[in-house]
Amino acid sequence: MNGYVAAGYLVSLSTLAAYAGWVVRRGRQLARDKRRAEAGPTP
Amino acid sequence: MKGTATTLTRVLGFCALVTLAGTVVLGLWTTPPDVVQGELVRLIYIHPAIATMGEVAFGVTALASLLYLWRRTRDRRWDLLAGVSAEVGVVFASLTLVTGSIWGRPTWGVWWTWDARLTTTALLLALFLGYLALRRVPGEAGSRATRSAIGGLVAAVDVPIVHYSVNWWRTLHQGSTLLRRKPLIHGVQLEAMLLGFVAFALIYAWLVVHRYRVEDLATRLEDRGFETALAERRAEADELLEVVS
């Protein structure tokens, strides 16, 4: 496979995957924080 | 709900992955090398689709900004949508420049040239990076949203300039492949390119929906003072741990 072609696909797909992963993780973190905050202080 | 996913986004994500996998298989293995471009034509199955999604994303930012500025439709949700679409657009615009540069090096012999299409695309990226920075400038929520909406509309003026740059100026960058009376691409090559457009459109939609929910959640947490409550709870927990140890 042509090196330029491979680099183009690799950069595009890995960047989008990394960004999507960050968005999902941030969503989970915020949802967890919301649940904790709604639960109130621990005894 | 564990995060920001719902059944709808899971289906959307699955469709995005399937169409993307199809684009990669068609683009890298099934389609033949081009008579003129050789193996490099394989980048054409993703580069125009990525570039188009960048333009769509900034167009959505402009539309949402306009709807926020118009008194009858003013709503915090339009401001949120404008912001998240711009962020996703910046990712697509960056990838447009990178994949274009990777294609340009073996084709034109240079990584970069001050061609009208390339220059206006770089300017578009810079404008929307500035827009994202403007959104982070502290201020009262209403005035911050208003100035962001104005900034988004000003930045989006470059979108049609980028799109029509290949028609308005004599450029090194090739003209439109599909949007012409006789498309320059046919058969399985055309199918791969169209599938690429579908795949990246679905990826854009998935990213915007998730990113919108994340931003909405963050804003609501902030509004209700949950962040402060959490910090207080963490401080209490730390004190308790110190006492125990």
PDB file of C-alpha atoms in Angstrom:
ATOM      1  CA  MET A   1       0.000   0.000   0.000  1.00  0.00           C
ATOM      2  CA  ASN A   2       1.160   3.512  -0.814  1.00  0.00           C
ATOM      3  CA  GLY A   3       2.712   5.158   2.278  1.00  0.00           C
ATOM      4  CA  TYR A   4       0.974   8.505   1.719  1.00  0.00           C
ATOM      5  CA  VAL A   5      -2.416   6.802   1.412  1.00  0.00           C
ATOM      6  CA  ALA A   6      -1.832   4.742   4.559  1.00  0.00           C
ATOM      7  CA  ALA A   7      -0.738   7.864   6.462  1.00  0.00           C
ATOM      8  CA  GLY A   8      -3.825   9.794   5.335  1.00  0.00           C
ATOM      9  CA  TYR A   9      -6.249   7.075   6.463  1.00  0.00           C
ATOM     10  CA  LEU A  10      -4.335   6.420   9.695  1.00  0.00           C
ATOM     11  CA  VAL A  11      -4.207  10.083  10.740  1.00  0.00           C
ATOM     12  CA  SER A  12      -7.886  10.684   9.911  1.00  0.00           C
ATOM     13  CA  LEU A  13      -9.321   7.610  11.573  1.00  0.00           C
ATOM     14  CA  SER A  14      -7.099   7.727  14.658  1.00  0.00           C
ATOM     15  CA  THR A  15      -7.824  11.441  15.230  1.00  0.00           C
ATOM     16  CA  LEU A  16     -11.580  10.925  14.975  1.00  0.00           C
ATOM     17  CA  ALA A  17     -11.385   7.849  17.228  1.00  0.00           C
ATOM     18  CA  ALA A  18      -9.348   9.753  19.844  1.00  0.00           C
ATOM     19  CA  TYR A  19     -11.780  12.690  19.796  1.00  0.00           C
ATOM     20  CA  ALA A  20     -14.825  10.387  20.010  1.00  0.00           C
ATOM     21  CA  GLY A  21     -13.185   8.526  22.909  1.00  0.00           C
ATOM     22  CA  TRP A  22     -12.567  11.782  24.770  1.00  0.00           C
ATOM     23  CA  VAL A  23     -16.199  12.881  24.262  1.00  0.00           C
ATOM     24  CA  VAL A  24     -17.543   9.546  25.584  1.00  0.00           C
ATOM     25  CA  ARG A  25     -15.202   9.541  28.598  1.00  0.00           C
ATOM     26  CA  ARG A  26     -16.090  13.157  29.453  1.00  0.00           C
ATOM     27  CA  GLY A  27     -19.806  12.292  29.225  1.00  0.00           C
ATOM     28  CA  ARG A  28     -19.380   9.331  31.573  1.00  0.00           C
ATOM     29  CA  GLN A  29     -17.337  11.406  34.011  1.00  0.00           C
ATOM     30  CA  LEU A  30     -19.956  14.179  34.128  1.00  0.00           C
ATOM     31  CA  ALA A  31     -22.831  11.686  34.480  1.00  0.00           C
ATOM     32  CA  ARG A  32     -20.968  10.078  37.410  1.00  0.00           C
ATOM     33  CA  ASP A  33     -20.329  13.475  39.013  1.00  0.00           C
ATOM     34  CA  LYS A  34     -24.020  14.353  38.623  1.00  0.00           C
ATOM     35  CA  ARG A  35     -25.103  11.099  40.282  1.00  0.00           C
ATOM     36  CA  ARG A  36     -22.677  11.658  43.160  1.00  0.00           C
ATOM     37  CA  ALA A  37     -23.788  15.238  43.641  1.00  0.00           C
ATOM     38  CA  GLU A  38     -27.447  14.232  43.616  1.00  0.00           C
ATOM     39  CA  ALA A  39     -26.743  11.491  46.176  1.00  0.00           C
ATOM     40  CA  GLY A  40     -25.584  14.144  48.637  1.00  0.00           C
ATOM     41  CA  PRO A  41     -22.822  13.958  51.255  1.00  0.00           C
ATOM     42  CA  THR A  42     -21.785  10.527  52.512  1.00  0.00           C
ATOM     43  CA  PRO A  43     -22.414   9.890  56.204  1.00  0.00           C
TER      44      PRO A  43
ATOM     45  CA  MET B   1     -27.678   6.084  31.972  1.00  0.00           C
ATOM     46  CA  LYS B   2     -23.904   5.597  32.274  1.00  0.00           C
ATOM     47  CA  GLY B   3     -22.899   8.455  30.014  1.00  0.00           C
ATOM     48  CA  THR B   4     -24.385  10.425  27.145  1.00  0.00           C
ATOM     49  CA  ALA B   5     -25.357   7.418  24.989  1.00  0.00           C
ATOM     50  CA  THR B   6     -28.930   6.453  24.135  1.00  0.00           C
ATOM     51  CA  THR B   7     -30.381   3.785  21.832  1.00  0.00           C
ATOM     52  CA  LEU B   8     -30.559   6.364  19.047  1.00  0.00           C
ATOM     53  CA  THR B   9     -26.878   7.331  19.340  1.00  0.00           C
ATOM     54  CA  ARG B  10     -25.864   3.666  19.555  1.00  0.00           C
ATOM     55  CA  VAL B  11     -27.693   2.963  16.282  1.00  0.00           C
ATOM     56  CA  LEU B  12     -26.176   6.108  14.757  1.00  0.00           C
ATOM     57  CA  GLY B  13     -22.704   5.073  15.929  1.00  0.00           C
ATOM     58  CA  PHE B  14     -23.140   1.549  14.583  1.00  0.00           C
ATOM     59  CA  CYS B  15     -24.249   2.869  11.162  1.00  0.00           C
ATOM     60  CA  ALA B  16     -21.281   5.289  11.151  1.00  0.00           C
ATOM     61  CA  LEU B  17     -18.840   2.449  11.894  1.00  0.00           C
ATOM     62  CA  VAL B  18     -20.329   0.145   9.242  1.00  0.00           C
ATOM     63  CA  THR B  19     -20.270   2.809   6.510  1.00  0.00           C
ATOM     64  CA  LEU B  20     -16.763   3.878   7.528  1.00  0.00           C
ATOM     65  CA  ALA B  21     -15.545   0.278   7.386  1.00  0.00           C
ATOM     66  CA  GLY B  22     -17.168  -0.021   3.945  1.00  0.00           C
ATOM     67  CA  THR B  23     -15.426   3.161   2.788  1.00  0.00           C
ATOM     68  CA  VAL B  24     -12.046   1.883   3.999  1.00  0.00           C
ATOM     69  CA  VAL B  25     -12.491  -1.537   2.318  1.00  0.00           C
ATOM     70  CA  LEU B  26     -13.702   0.006  -0.949  1.00  0.00           C
ATOM     71  CA  GLY B  27     -11.182   2.840  -0.813  1.00  0.00           C
ATOM     72  CA  LEU B  28      -8.087   0.835   0.054  1.00  0.00           C
ATOM     73  CA  TRP B  29      -8.671  -2.548  -1.575  1.00  0.00           C
ATOM     74  CA  THR B  30     -11.697  -2.913  -3.880  1.00  0.00           C
ATOM     75  CA  THR B  31     -11.278   0.137  -6.116  1.00  0.00           C
ATOM     76  CA  PRO B  32      -8.598   0.095  -8.816  1.00  0.00           C
ATOM     77  CA  PRO B  33      -5.748   2.640  -9.019  1.00  0.00           C
ATOM     78  CA  ASP B  34      -6.631   5.721 -11.088  1.00  0.00           C
ATOM     79  CA  VAL B  35      -5.215   6.206 -14.596  1.00  0.00           C
ATOM     80  CA  VAL B  36      -3.966   9.724 -13.726  1.00  0.00           C
ATOM     81  CA  GLN B  37      -3.500   9.741  -9.933  1.00  0.00           C
ATOM     82  CA  GLY B  38      -2.485   6.106  -9.423  1.00  0.00           C
ATOM     83  CA  GLU B  39      -2.741   4.898  -5.815  1.00  0.00           C
ATOM     84  CA  LEU B  40      -3.193   8.451  -4.499  1.00  0.00           C
ATOM     85  CA  VAL B  41      -6.798   8.484  -5.724  1.00  0.00           C
ATOM     86  CA  ARG B  42      -7.585   6.446  -2.587  1.00  0.00           C
ATOM     87  CA  LEU B  43      -7.232   9.640  -0.524  1.00  0.00           C
ATOM     88  CA  ILE B  44     -10.012  11.199  -2.635  1.00  0.00           C
ATOM     89  CA  TYR B  45     -12.499   8.776  -1.038  1.00  0.00           C
ATOM     90  CA  ILE B  46     -12.034  10.477   2.339  1.00  0.00           C
ATOM     91  CA  HIS B  47     -10.542  13.970   1.810  1.00  0.00           C
ATOM     92  CA  PRO B  48     -13.523  15.717   0.075  1.00  0.00           C
ATOM     93  CA  ALA B  49     -15.995  14.099   2.508  1.00  0.00           C
ATOM     94  CA  ILE B  50     -13.974  15.318   5.515  1.00  0.00           C
ATOM     95  CA  ALA B  51     -13.680  18.801   3.985  1.00  0.00           C
ATOM     96  CA  THR B  52     -17.428  18.947   3.246  1.00  0.00           C
ATOM     97  CA  MET B  53     -18.288  17.943   6.822  1.00  0.00           C
ATOM     98  CA  GLY B  54     -16.070  20.781   8.064  1.00  0.00           C
ATOM     99  CA  GLU B  55     -18.033  23.229   5.914  1.00  0.00           C
ATOM    100  CA  VAL B  56     -21.359  21.718   7.066  1.00  0.00           C
ATOM    101  CA  ALA B  57     -20.272  21.975  10.710  1.00  0.00           C
ATOM    102  CA  PHE B  58     -19.402  25.669  10.373  1.00  0.00           C
ATOM    103  CA  GLY B  59     -22.631  26.231   8.424  1.00  0.00           C
ATOM    104  CA  VAL B  60     -24.573  24.712  11.338  1.00  0.00           C
ATOM    105  CA  THR B  61     -22.688  27.040  13.700  1.00  0.00           C
ATOM    106  CA  ALA B  62     -23.727  30.026  11.575  1.00  0.00           C
ATOM    107  CA  LEU B  63     -27.365  28.918  11.425  1.00  0.00           C
ATOM    108  CA  ALA B  64     -27.545  28.219  15.172  1.00  0.00           C
ATOM    109  CA  SER B  65     -25.865  31.590  15.866  1.00  0.00           C
ATOM    110  CA  LEU B  66     -28.439  33.330  13.706  1.00  0.00           C
ATOM    111  CA  LEU B  67     -31.278  31.567  15.524  1.00  0.00           C
ATOM    112  CA  TYR B  68     -29.775  32.607  18.857  1.00  0.00           C
ATOM    113  CA  LEU B  69     -29.488  36.245  17.790  1.00  0.00           C
ATOM    114  CA  TRP B  70     -33.062  36.372  16.474  1.00  0.00           C
ATOM    115  CA  ARG B  71     -35.233  37.345  19.459  1.00  0.00           C
ATOM    116  CA  ARG B  72     -38.136  35.064  18.525  1.00  0.00           C
ATOM    117  CA  THR B  73     -35.974  31.916  18.534  1.00  0.00           C
ATOM    118  CA  ARG B  74     -33.395  32.928  21.163  1.00  0.00           C
ATOM    119  CA  ASP B  75     -32.583  29.897  23.278  1.00  0.00           C
ATOM    120  CA  ARG B  76     -29.516  28.661  25.168  1.00  0.00           C
ATOM    121  CA  ARG B  77     -29.663  25.434  23.121  1.00  0.00           C
ATOM    122  CA  TRP B  78     -28.796  27.270  19.884  1.00  0.00           C
ATOM    123  CA  ASP B  79     -25.720  28.719  21.560  1.00  0.00           C
ATOM    124  CA  LEU B  80     -24.683  25.245  22.752  1.00  0.00           C
ATOM    125  CA  LEU B  81     -25.233  23.741  19.293  1.00  0.00           C
ATOM    126  CA  ALA B  82     -23.203  26.526  17.652  1.00  0.00           C
ATOM    127  CA  GLY B  83     -20.284  25.873  20.021  1.00  0.00           C
ATOM    128  CA  VAL B  84     -20.193  22.094  19.728  1.00  0.00           C
ATOM    129  CA  SER B  85     -20.617  22.121  15.944  1.00  0.00           C
ATOM    130  CA  ALA B  86     -17.707  24.559  15.659  1.00  0.00           C
ATOM    131  CA  GLU B  87     -15.530  22.297  17.796  1.00  0.00           C
ATOM    132  CA  VAL B  88     -16.343  19.257  15.646  1.00  0.00           C
ATOM    133  CA  GLY B  89     -15.800  21.438  12.562  1.00  0.00           C
ATOM    134  CA  VAL B  90     -12.324  22.369  13.767  1.00  0.00           C
ATOM    135  CA  VAL B  91     -11.439  18.651  13.973  1.00  0.00           C
ATOM    136  CA  PHE B  92     -12.705  18.108  10.405  1.00  0.00           C
ATOM    137  CA  ALA B  93     -11.005  21.264   9.069  1.00  0.00           C
ATOM    138  CA  SER B  94      -7.679  20.204  10.640  1.00  0.00           C
ATOM    139  CA  LEU B  95      -7.993  16.769   9.049  1.00  0.00           C
ATOM    140  CA  THR B  96      -8.854  18.424   5.724  1.00  0.00           C
ATOM    141  CA  LEU B  97      -5.559  20.311   5.771  1.00  0.00           C
ATOM    142  CA  VAL B  98      -3.575  17.262   6.909  1.00  0.00           C
ATOM    143  CA  THR B  99      -5.029  14.819   4.349  1.00  0.00           C
ATOM    144  CA  GLY B 100      -4.804  17.474   1.621  1.00  0.00           C
ATOM    145  CA  SER B 101      -1.170  18.071   2.486  1.00  0.00           C
ATOM    146  CA  ILE B 102      -0.440  14.314   2.422  1.00  0.00           C
ATOM    147  CA  TRP B 103      -2.054  14.124  -1.038  1.00  0.00           C
ATOM    148  CA  GLY B 104      -0.296  17.302  -2.238  1.00  0.00           C
ATOM    149  CA  ARG B 105       3.250  16.221  -1.402  1.00  0.00           C
ATOM    150  CA  PRO B 106       3.508  13.377  -3.969  1.00  0.00           C
ATOM    151  CA  THR B 107       1.148  15.097  -6.459  1.00  0.00           C
ATOM    152  CA  TRP B 108       2.394  18.701  -6.473  1.00  0.00           C
ATOM    153  CA  GLY B 109       5.817  18.093  -4.915  1.00  0.00           C
ATOM    154  CA  VAL B 110       5.135  20.315  -1.890  1.00  0.00           C
ATOM    155  CA  TRP B 111       3.386  19.852   1.467  1.00  0.00           C
ATOM    156  CA  TRP B 112       1.918  23.350   1.253  1.00  0.00           C
ATOM    157  CA  THR B 113       1.364  26.073  -1.316  1.00  0.00           C
ATOM    158  CA  TRP B 114      -0.429  29.425  -1.021  1.00  0.00           C
ATOM    159  CA  ASP B 115      -3.213  28.296  -3.318  1.00  0.00           C
ATOM    160  CA  ALA B 116      -6.637  29.990  -2.920  1.00  0.00           C
ATOM    161  CA  ARG B 117      -8.408  26.833  -1.674  1.00  0.00           C
ATOM    162  CA  LEU B 118      -5.648  25.927   0.781  1.00  0.00           C
ATOM    163  CA  THR B 119      -5.202  29.457   2.084  1.00  0.00           C
ATOM    164  CA  THR B 120      -8.919  30.110   2.623  1.00  0.00           C
ATOM    165  CA  THR B 121      -9.264  26.716   4.365  1.00  0.00           C
ATOM    166  CA  ALA B 122      -6.359  27.539   6.701  1.00  0.00           C
ATOM    167  CA  LEU B 123      -7.982  30.921   7.363  1.00  0.00           C
ATOM    168  CA  LEU B 124     -11.287  29.176   8.122  1.00  0.00           C
ATOM    169  CA  LEU B 125      -9.556  26.951  10.681  1.00  0.00           C
ATOM    170  CA  ALA B 126      -7.862  29.974  12.283  1.00  0.00           C
ATOM    171  CA  LEU B 127     -11.168  31.891  12.402  1.00  0.00           C
ATOM    172  CA  PHE B 128     -12.994  29.070  14.164  1.00  0.00           C
ATOM    173  CA  LEU B 129     -10.125  28.471  16.586  1.00  0.00           C
ATOM    174  CA  GLY B 130     -10.544  32.156  17.428  1.00  0.00           C
ATOM    175  CA  TYR B 131     -14.297  31.610  17.761  1.00  0.00           C
ATOM    176  CA  LEU B 132     -13.718  28.760  20.238  1.00  0.00           C
ATOM    177  CA  ALA B 133     -11.311  30.984  22.193  1.00  0.00           C
ATOM    178  CA  LEU B 134     -13.945  33.759  22.210  1.00  0.00           C
ATOM    179  CA  ARG B 135     -16.468  31.341  23.709  1.00  0.00           C
ATOM    180  CA  ARG B 136     -14.107  30.733  26.633  1.00  0.00           C
ATOM    181  CA  VAL B 137     -13.734  34.421  27.515  1.00  0.00           C
ATOM    182  CA  PRO B 138     -15.491  34.819  30.875  1.00  0.00           C
ATOM    183  CA  GLY B 139     -18.622  36.899  31.139  1.00  0.00           C
ATOM    184  CA  GLU B 140     -22.323  36.866  31.870  1.00  0.00           C
ATOM    185  CA  ALA B 141     -23.934  33.909  30.054  1.00  0.00           C
ATOM    186  CA  GLY B 142     -26.245  36.012  27.853  1.00  0.00           C
ATOM    187  CA  SER B 143     -23.644  38.502  26.667  1.00  0.00           C
ATOM    188  CA  ARG B 144     -21.091  35.735  26.160  1.00  0.00           C
ATOM    189  CA  ALA B 145     -23.547  33.832  23.957  1.00  0.00           C
ATOM    190  CA  THR B 146     -24.419  36.989  21.988  1.00  0.00           C
ATOM    191  CA  ARG B 147     -20.817  37.915  21.236  1.00  0.00           C
ATOM    192  CA  SER B 148     -20.056  34.269  20.360  1.00  0.00           C
ATOM    193  CA  ALA B 149     -23.005  34.217  17.940  1.00  0.00           C
ATOM    194  CA  ILE B 150     -21.742  37.393  16.231  1.00  0.00           C
ATOM    195  CA  GLY B 151     -18.229  35.916  16.100  1.00  0.00           C
ATOM    196  CA  GLY B 152     -19.596  32.667  14.614  1.00  0.00           C
ATOM    197  CA  LEU B 153     -21.449  34.544  11.881  1.00  0.00           C
ATOM    198  CA  VAL B 154     -18.385  36.631  11.001  1.00  0.00           C
ATOM    199  CA  ALA B 155     -16.169  33.527  10.842  1.00  0.00           C
ATOM    200  CA  ALA B 156     -18.700  31.642   8.692  1.00  0.00           C
ATOM    201  CA  VAL B 157     -18.410  34.270   5.933  1.00  0.00           C
ATOM    202  CA  ASP B 158     -15.298  32.338   4.860  1.00  0.00           C
ATOM    203  CA  VAL B 159     -17.268  29.091   4.268  1.00  0.00           C
ATOM    204  CA  PRO B 160     -18.694  30.025   0.809  1.00  0.00           C
ATOM    205  CA  ILE B 161     -15.346  31.628  -0.078  1.00  0.00           C
ATOM    206  CA  VAL B 162     -13.618  28.284   0.605  1.00  0.00           C
ATOM    207  CA  HIS B 163     -16.257  26.374  -1.329  1.00  0.00           C
ATOM    208  CA  TYR B 164     -16.215  28.564  -4.444  1.00  0.00           C
ATOM    209  CA  SER B 165     -12.501  29.450  -4.339  1.00  0.00           C
ATOM    210  CA  VAL B 166     -11.740  26.870  -7.054  1.00  0.00           C
ATOM    211  CA  ASN B 167     -14.266  28.613  -9.349  1.00  0.00           C
ATOM    212  CA  TRP B 168     -13.454  32.223  -8.465  1.00  0.00           C
ATOM    213  CA  TRP B 169      -9.668  31.980  -8.774  1.00  0.00           C
ATOM    214  CA  ARG B 170      -7.231  30.061 -10.953  1.00  0.00           C
ATOM    215  CA  THR B 171      -6.092  27.420  -8.447  1.00  0.00           C
ATOM    216  CA  LEU B 172      -3.709  24.487  -8.285  1.00  0.00           C
ATOM    217  CA  HIS B 173      -6.359  22.618  -6.332  1.00  0.00           C
ATOM    218  CA  GLN B 174      -8.654  20.619  -8.577  1.00  0.00           C
ATOM    219  CA  GLY B 175     -12.275  21.692  -9.046  1.00  0.00           C
ATOM    220  CA  SER B 176     -15.353  19.822  -7.920  1.00  0.00           C
ATOM    221  CA  THR B 177     -15.351  16.104  -8.736  1.00  0.00           C
ATOM    222  CA  LEU B 178     -19.043  15.386  -8.177  1.00  0.00           C
ATOM    223  CA  LEU B 179     -20.961  18.671  -8.380  1.00  0.00           C
ATOM    224  CA  ARG B 180     -20.714  19.126 -12.135  1.00  0.00           C
ATOM    225  CA  ARG B 181     -22.786  18.119 -15.153  1.00  0.00           C
ATOM    226  CA  LYS B 182     -20.537  15.132 -15.892  1.00  0.00           C
ATOM    227  CA  PRO B 183     -18.910  13.814 -12.666  1.00  0.00           C
ATOM    228  CA  LEU B 184     -15.206  13.004 -13.040  1.00  0.00           C
ATOM    229  CA  ILE B 185     -15.580   9.705 -11.209  1.00  0.00           C
ATOM    230  CA  HIS B 186     -17.635   6.595 -12.072  1.00  0.00           C
ATOM    231  CA  GLY B 187     -18.514   3.038 -11.071  1.00  0.00           C
ATOM    232  CA  VAL B 188     -17.008   1.597  -7.912  1.00  0.00           C
ATOM    233  CA  GLN B 189     -14.882   4.749  -7.439  1.00  0.00           C
ATOM    234  CA  LEU B 190     -18.056   6.857  -7.346  1.00  0.00           C
ATOM    235  CA  GLU B 191     -19.645   4.381  -4.908  1.00  0.00           C
ATOM    236  CA  ALA B 192     -16.621   4.550  -2.591  1.00  0.00           C
ATOM    237  CA  MET B 193     -16.689   8.344  -2.649  1.00  0.00           C
ATOM    238  CA  LEU B 194     -20.439   8.566  -1.964  1.00  0.00           C
ATOM    239  CA  LEU B 195     -20.168   5.998   0.849  1.00  0.00           C
ATOM    240  CA  GLY B 196     -17.390   8.140   2.319  1.00  0.00           C
ATOM    241  CA  PHE B 197     -19.744  11.138   2.350  1.00  0.00           C
ATOM    242  CA  VAL B 198     -22.414   9.077   4.151  1.00  0.00           C
ATOM    243  CA  ALA B 199     -19.873   7.724   6.679  1.00  0.00           C
ATOM    244  CA  PHE B 200     -18.423  11.114   7.607  1.00  0.00           C
ATOM    245  CA  ALA B 201     -21.888  12.699   7.754  1.00  0.00           C
ATOM    246  CA  LEU B 202     -22.942  10.027  10.263  1.00  0.00           C
ATOM    247  CA  ILE B 203     -19.717  10.521  12.238  1.00  0.00           C
ATOM    248  CA  TYR B 204     -20.371  14.283  12.326  1.00  0.00           C
ATOM    249  CA  ALA B 205     -23.955  13.708  13.547  1.00  0.00           C
ATOM    250  CA  TRP B 206     -22.819  11.235  16.220  1.00  0.00           C
ATOM    251  CA  LEU B 207     -20.080  13.557  17.479  1.00  0.00           C
ATOM    252  CA  VAL B 208     -22.380  16.598  17.587  1.00  0.00           C
ATOM    253  CA  VAL B 209     -25.128  14.749  19.489  1.00  0.00           C
ATOM    254  CA  HIS B 210     -22.701  13.375  22.100  1.00  0.00           C
ATOM    255  CA  ARG B 211     -20.714  16.586  22.398  1.00  0.00           C
ATOM    256  CA  TYR B 212     -23.967  18.569  22.787  1.00  0.00           C
ATOM    257  CA  ARG B 213     -25.118  16.296  25.616  1.00  0.00           C
ATOM    258  CA  VAL B 214     -21.728  16.572  27.339  1.00  0.00           C
ATOM    259  CA  GLU B 215     -21.762  20.367  27.102  1.00  0.00           C
ATOM    260  CA  ASP B 216     -25.379  20.525  28.268  1.00  0.00           C
ATOM    261  CA  LEU B 217     -24.576  18.295  31.241  1.00  0.00           C
ATOM    262  CA  ALA B 218     -21.524  20.387  32.143  1.00  0.00           C
ATOM    263  CA  THR B 219     -23.505  23.623  31.944  1.00  0.00           C
ATOM    264  CA  ARG B 220     -26.350  22.272  34.055  1.00  0.00           C
ATOM    265  CA  LEU B 221     -23.919  20.966  36.674  1.00  0.00           C
ATOM    266  CA  GLU B 222     -22.278  24.352  36.783  1.00  0.00           C
ATOM    267  CA  ASP B 223     -25.598  26.182  36.988  1.00  0.00           C
ATOM    268  CA  ARG B 224     -26.836  24.153  39.916  1.00  0.00           C
ATOM    269  CA  GLY B 225     -23.633  24.530  41.837  1.00  0.00           C
ATOM    270  CA  PHE B 226     -22.946  20.824  41.731  1.00  0.00           C
ATOM    271  CA  GLU B 227     -19.263  21.456  41.140  1.00  0.00           C
ATOM    272  CA  THR B 228     -19.036  23.329  44.443  1.00  0.00           C
ATOM    273  CA  ALA B 229     -20.950  20.619  46.236  1.00  0.00           C
ATOM    274  CA  LEU B 230     -18.566  18.010  44.853  1.00  0.00           C
ATOM    275  CA  ALA B 231     -15.501  19.970  45.914  1.00  0.00           C
ATOM    276  CA  GLU B 232     -16.942  20.293  49.422  1.00  0.00           C
ATOM    277  CA  ARG B 233     -17.645  16.569  49.552  1.00  0.00           C
ATOM    278  CA  ARG B 234     -14.129  15.755  48.347  1.00  0.00           C
ATOM    279  CA  ALA B 235     -12.665  18.071  50.985  1.00  0.00           C
ATOM    280  CA  GLU B 236     -14.778  16.379  53.648  1.00  0.00           C
ATOM    281  CA  ALA B 237     -13.611  12.966  52.451  1.00  0.00           C
ATOM    282  CA  ASP B 238      -9.961  14.077  52.561  1.00  0.00           C
ATOM    283  CA  GLU B 239     -10.388  15.374  56.122  1.00  0.00           C
ATOM    284  CA  LEU B 240     -12.034  12.105  57.127  1.00  0.00           C
ATOM    285  CA  LEU B 241      -9.176  10.105  55.604  1.00  0.00           C
ATOM    286  CA  GLU B 242      -6.624  12.205  57.488  1.00  0.00           C
ATOM    287  CA  VAL B 243      -8.468  11.625  60.742  1.00  0.00           C
ATOM    288  CA  VAL B 244      -8.687   7.872  60.093  1.00  0.00           C
ATOM    289  CA  SER B 245      -5.011   7.561  59.129  1.00  0.00           C
TER     290      SER B 245
END
